[in-house]
């Protein structure tokens, strides 16, 4: 299949960043060097959280968070089913059980009421995903976690730069994880970042990412079983350059979301993502619309087919985790009506820093034509 003329996503890497990476490649140290420390420092400054640990992916970060919090067999962790599968996979990596809770129909984030219903004596933690860059209800989830003595992990992989009452996302939980896959707000190719206020947790995760080496261990000495979850100096160099542009990147992505809303708001066959939340700043990761409630999954497939025929990239964000074959052996403790209803009708539209206004109009015109054909 030929690549679409307007892709779903596209990385934004400047010539200056390429030159910086080339300079790092000419340096004598390509791992565990000065760029790692510089990149981590950039995250402590952004989030206001004291400790940052760069890792090879957001998934690796979530895995290390589970290990550092000593979550394991017999434990349950509450997580949304309407999210990328890595959030649940990390729970299973440590032998714990993901317990899926339903989402709010507007923000598409965990419903605090659904989370509270899912808590029992085996619950150890809550994974609060900031879906599509829209902040989850952290005040309510922080209160819930505190009341029930649970760990709170922020999956901020889609929400770099978002805030609640000027407090950065990533600074609410015990541990937060960001990710830098090429479709994210910034990219390191692959990569992730963990932040925490707990020095002990940070030290443990640094050891775990580096094959279980404690700070006092020699290269061939290992205090515990660990993993190769390091982020290279190459990735850190790219991340440093991207972080310098983050304010401009976030502004442009907000502008793109605004243009989409301008062109689609009159189309009653579509439900657009929330774009204003009191006290909150959204960090736009993707732009996901959904068909109105009267439409079906089959209707969604017809719309996607038309967009693809027009050479427009699109996606089905997200397929519920609890309905996927890999999770057929995991019992679902509660009904998830909002998750299942929303997921049948979502369509992710092209969204990336360098999409131009003309391309956005082309996407909107094609989408409006497609949805009118199915009504």
XYZ file of C-alpha atoms in Angstrom:
375
model
C 0.000 0.000 0.000
C 1.302 3.457 -0.881
C 1.917 5.903 1.923
C -0.910 8.427 2.396
C -0.404 11.907 1.013
C -1.421 13.241 4.434
C -0.014 10.832 7.051
C -1.543 10.211 10.458
C 1.657 11.433 12.084
C 5.148 12.559 11.130
C 8.183 13.355 13.299
C 9.510 16.910 13.496
C 13.317 16.931 13.608
C 15.271 20.057 12.695
C 18.644 20.345 10.973
C 20.110 21.753 14.184
C 18.977 18.642 16.055
C 20.443 16.385 13.360
C 23.757 18.247 13.640
C 23.697 17.868 17.432
C 23.116 14.115 17.084
C 25.973 13.899 14.586
C 28.241 15.673 17.078
C 27.274 13.165 19.761
C 28.075 10.312 17.369
C 31.575 11.768 17.028
C 31.990 11.876 20.815
C 33.703 9.131 22.830
C 30.613 8.289 24.920
C 27.351 7.038 23.418
C 25.701 5.734 26.607
C 25.401 6.934 30.223
C 27.115 10.228 29.435
C 26.564 13.948 29.913
C 23.566 14.185 27.585
C 21.653 11.735 29.779
C 22.102 13.965 32.820
C 21.198 17.076 30.809
C 18.011 15.514 29.439
C 16.951 14.316 32.882
C 17.573 17.767 34.336
C 15.330 19.296 31.673
C 12.491 17.133 32.978
C 13.019 18.004 36.603
C 12.794 21.670 35.611
C 9.687 21.141 33.474
C 7.741 19.080 36.005
C 9.104 20.510 39.238
C 9.767 16.923 40.358
C 13.178 16.316 41.905
C 14.238 13.083 40.214
C 14.122 12.021 36.556
C 15.243 8.687 35.082
C 15.565 8.402 31.296
C 14.705 5.001 29.841
C 14.393 3.263 26.491
C 10.600 3.633 26.179
C 7.465 4.639 28.021
C 6.675 0.943 28.384
C 10.034 0.368 30.085
C 9.242 3.268 32.401
C 5.897 1.775 33.413
C 7.544 -1.600 33.999
C 10.207 -0.078 36.257
C 7.534 1.865 38.148
C 5.755 -1.402 38.961
C 8.999 -3.050 40.065
C 10.130 -0.109 42.193
C 6.758 -0.010 43.959
C 7.101 -3.766 44.622
C 3.861 -4.624 42.871
C 3.676 -8.327 42.055
C 1.729 -11.559 42.044
C -1.566 -11.376 43.925
C -1.775 -7.599 43.574
C -4.331 -5.716 41.503
C -3.790 -2.428 39.682
C -6.659 -0.323 38.374
C -6.181 0.938 34.822
C -8.402 2.080 31.955
C -9.118 -0.322 29.122
C -9.421 2.629 26.735
C -5.700 3.285 26.346
C -2.586 1.940 24.657
C -1.958 -1.649 25.702
C 1.419 -0.900 27.321
C -0.302 0.467 30.436
C -1.822 -2.939 31.148
C 1.138 -4.950 29.866
C 3.439 -3.392 32.466
C 1.114 -4.658 35.191
C 1.254 -8.177 33.794
C 5.044 -8.072 33.400
C 5.317 -8.136 37.219
C 2.680 -10.849 37.665
C -0.041 -8.519 38.937
C -3.595 -8.331 37.601
C -4.955 -5.330 35.688
C -8.449 -4.357 36.814
C -10.170 -2.321 34.124
C -12.307 0.634 35.170
C -14.591 2.656 32.935
C -13.919 6.138 31.626
C -15.626 9.509 31.625
C -17.547 10.074 28.389
C -16.189 13.610 27.910
C -12.513 13.479 28.888
C -12.128 9.760 28.029
C -10.021 9.417 31.196
C -10.625 7.169 34.203
C -13.874 7.860 35.996
C -13.015 8.356 39.691
C -16.364 6.813 40.631
C -15.577 3.714 38.560
C -12.132 3.522 40.144
C -13.593 3.640 43.644
C -15.983 0.802 42.811
C -13.038 -1.311 41.636
C -10.964 -0.956 44.828
C -10.715 -3.986 47.084
C -8.288 -5.544 49.562
C -5.951 -6.682 46.753
C -5.686 -3.269 45.072
C -2.168 -1.826 45.248
C -2.140 0.997 42.728
C -4.004 3.146 40.222
C -2.612 3.966 36.776
C -4.035 7.329 35.746
C -3.642 7.764 31.990
C -3.861 11.297 30.582
C -5.597 10.136 27.421
C -4.715 11.999 24.225
C -3.008 14.703 26.335
C -6.184 15.635 28.229
C -5.473 15.791 31.978
C -7.154 13.136 34.091
C -9.056 14.186 37.220
C -5.947 14.116 39.374
C -7.381 15.899 42.442
C -10.037 13.187 42.763
C -7.613 10.344 42.012
C -4.999 11.691 44.435
C -7.677 11.831 47.140
C -8.835 8.288 46.343
C -5.299 6.909 46.412
C -4.586 8.625 49.703
C -7.797 7.466 51.332
C -7.171 3.829 50.360
C -3.370 3.887 50.813
C -2.685 3.113 47.157
C 0.226 4.031 44.919
C -0.670 6.425 42.120
C 1.167 6.146 38.802
C 0.641 8.782 36.135
C 0.857 7.457 32.595
C 1.741 10.832 31.100
C 3.100 9.314 27.891
C 0.627 11.373 25.830
C 0.552 14.519 27.950
C 3.934 16.243 28.018
C 3.356 19.895 28.931
C -0.234 19.577 30.181
C -1.168 21.210 33.501
C -3.931 21.364 36.115
C -4.187 24.714 37.916
C -0.674 25.481 36.627
C 0.703 22.292 38.210
C 2.472 20.146 35.607
C 1.112 16.739 34.723
C 3.622 14.254 36.060
C 3.868 15.961 39.452
C 0.717 14.520 41.059
C 1.477 10.817 41.449
C 4.118 8.784 43.251
C 5.700 8.084 39.872
C 4.954 9.453 36.398
C 6.087 8.216 33.002
C 6.493 10.124 29.726
C 7.241 8.721 26.264
C 8.959 9.959 23.116
C 7.807 7.717 20.277
C 7.881 9.576 16.907
C 4.191 10.539 17.080
C 4.518 12.205 20.497
C 4.872 15.926 21.235
C 8.650 15.463 21.255
C 10.608 12.445 20.074
C 13.882 10.689 20.765
C 13.050 8.006 18.192
C 12.236 5.623 21.007
C 12.519 6.600 24.648
C 10.838 7.512 27.887
C 11.293 9.408 31.144
C 10.268 8.537 34.701
C 9.865 11.266 37.315
C 9.387 10.891 41.069
C 9.866 12.885 44.248
C 11.137 9.785 46.072
C 14.938 9.571 45.996
C 14.863 5.893 46.957
C 12.510 4.971 44.125
C 14.611 6.974 41.670
C 17.836 5.270 42.747
C 16.220 1.842 42.478
C 14.894 2.545 38.978
C 18.309 3.810 37.835
C 19.778 0.508 38.998
C 17.041 -1.519 37.313
C 17.434 0.289 33.967
C 21.173 -0.485 33.992
C 21.208 -4.276 34.434
C 20.728 -4.071 38.208
C 23.952 -2.161 38.916
C 23.951 -0.178 42.170
C 25.864 3.136 42.169
C 28.796 1.426 43.927
C 28.910 -1.586 41.574
C 31.635 -2.007 38.976
C 30.548 -2.646 35.374
C 30.528 -6.421 35.827
C 29.020 -6.377 39.318
C 25.211 -6.563 39.710
C 23.327 -6.087 42.958
C 19.976 -7.282 41.595
C 18.303 -8.603 38.469
C 17.905 -5.661 36.128
C 17.160 -4.718 32.539
C 18.786 -2.986 29.616
C 16.400 -0.033 29.638
C 18.991 2.703 29.102
C 18.371 5.630 26.750
C 21.402 6.307 24.559
C 23.305 9.583 24.403
C 22.036 9.859 20.826
C 18.403 9.769 21.953
C 19.106 12.139 24.841
C 20.763 14.635 22.492
C 17.725 14.649 20.231
C 15.469 14.986 23.274
C 17.412 17.986 24.580
C 16.968 19.786 21.265
C 13.288 18.935 21.135
C 12.732 20.141 24.707
C 14.164 23.532 23.775
C 11.364 23.859 21.214
C 8.613 22.444 23.433
C 6.697 25.714 24.031
C 6.512 26.403 20.292
C 5.568 22.790 19.579
C 2.729 22.869 22.099
C 1.476 26.185 20.728
C 1.405 24.842 17.177
C -0.401 21.669 18.212
C -3.008 23.726 20.053
C -3.428 25.814 16.919
C -3.926 22.681 14.811
C -6.597 21.427 17.213
C -8.311 24.832 17.028
C -8.359 24.744 13.218
C -9.889 21.269 13.254
C -12.604 22.460 15.629
C -13.310 25.506 13.469
C -13.911 23.338 10.417
C -15.759 20.464 12.110
C -17.829 22.059 14.872
C -20.942 22.443 12.699
C -20.944 18.756 11.729
C -23.543 17.183 14.034
C -22.626 13.674 12.966
C -19.351 14.056 14.864
C -18.422 14.407 18.527
C -15.275 16.491 18.845
C -12.733 16.177 21.673
C -13.100 18.465 24.644
C -10.916 21.512 24.115
C -11.534 23.548 27.272
C -11.356 22.365 30.868
C -11.511 24.798 33.827
C -8.022 25.347 35.193
C -6.451 22.863 32.781
C -4.064 23.154 29.870
C -4.374 20.328 27.344
C -1.259 19.055 25.581
C -2.515 17.871 22.203
C -1.129 14.427 21.362
C -3.656 13.440 18.701
C -6.968 14.752 17.437
C -9.582 12.025 17.861
C -13.165 12.591 16.797
C -15.927 10.064 17.087
C -19.115 9.407 15.229
C -22.349 10.393 16.952
C -24.017 7.765 19.111
C -26.455 6.626 16.427
C -23.621 5.291 14.275
C -22.010 1.846 14.476
C -18.573 0.312 14.178
C -19.466 -0.645 10.598
C -20.212 3.003 9.846
C -16.820 3.947 11.274
C -15.135 1.455 8.941
C -16.889 2.998 5.938
C -15.653 6.455 6.923
C -12.101 5.237 7.444
C -12.154 3.478 4.073
C -13.180 6.705 2.366
C -10.431 8.669 4.093
C -7.859 6.067 3.136
C -9.053 6.154 -0.468
C -8.486 9.909 -0.366
C -4.876 9.208 0.763
C -5.545 10.495 4.282
C -4.030 8.631 7.212
C -6.338 7.809 10.127
C -6.530 5.471 13.097
C -8.908 3.670 15.436
C -7.817 4.997 18.854
C -8.213 2.886 21.012
C -9.257 -0.731 20.735
C -10.287 -1.636 24.323
C -7.597 -3.748 25.958
C -10.061 -6.084 27.651
C -11.489 -7.107 24.274
C -8.135 -7.934 22.668
C -6.963 -11.553 22.201
C -3.902 -10.992 24.389
C -6.248 -10.297 27.334
C -8.770 -13.054 26.776
C -7.502 -14.755 29.959
C -7.975 -11.689 32.164
C -11.416 -11.551 33.800
C -13.277 -8.243 33.639
C -14.764 -7.442 37.025
C -17.192 -4.738 35.879
C -19.042 -3.639 32.785
C -17.323 -0.932 30.737
C -20.190 0.612 28.761
C -18.580 3.982 28.041
C -15.294 2.403 26.974
C -16.998 -0.008 24.593
C -19.369 2.591 23.156
C -16.689 5.229 22.543
C -14.111 2.845 21.111
C -16.453 1.643 18.359
C -16.719 5.104 16.829
C -13.366 6.865 17.254
C -11.318 8.180 14.333
C -7.859 9.693 14.841
C -7.167 12.367 12.230
C -3.767 13.463 10.877
C -2.004 15.395 13.616
C 1.652 16.436 13.655
C 3.680 19.605 14.114
C 4.278 20.270 10.422
C 0.812 19.611 9.057
C -0.224 22.759 7.225
C -3.560 24.531 7.299
C -4.411 23.473 3.740
C -3.902 19.823 4.635
C -6.183 20.206 7.663
C -8.911 21.666 5.445
C -8.480 18.763 3.022
C -8.900 16.280 5.866
C -11.982 18.062 7.201
C -13.649 18.262 3.804
C -13.049 14.566 3.164
C -14.301 13.613 6.619
C -17.487 15.681 6.309
C -18.213 14.161 2.901
C -17.656 10.648 4.258
C -19.900 11.027 7.316
C -22.705 12.560 5.251
C -22.685 9.499 3.025
C -23.393 7.163 5.940
C -26.198 9.203 7.549
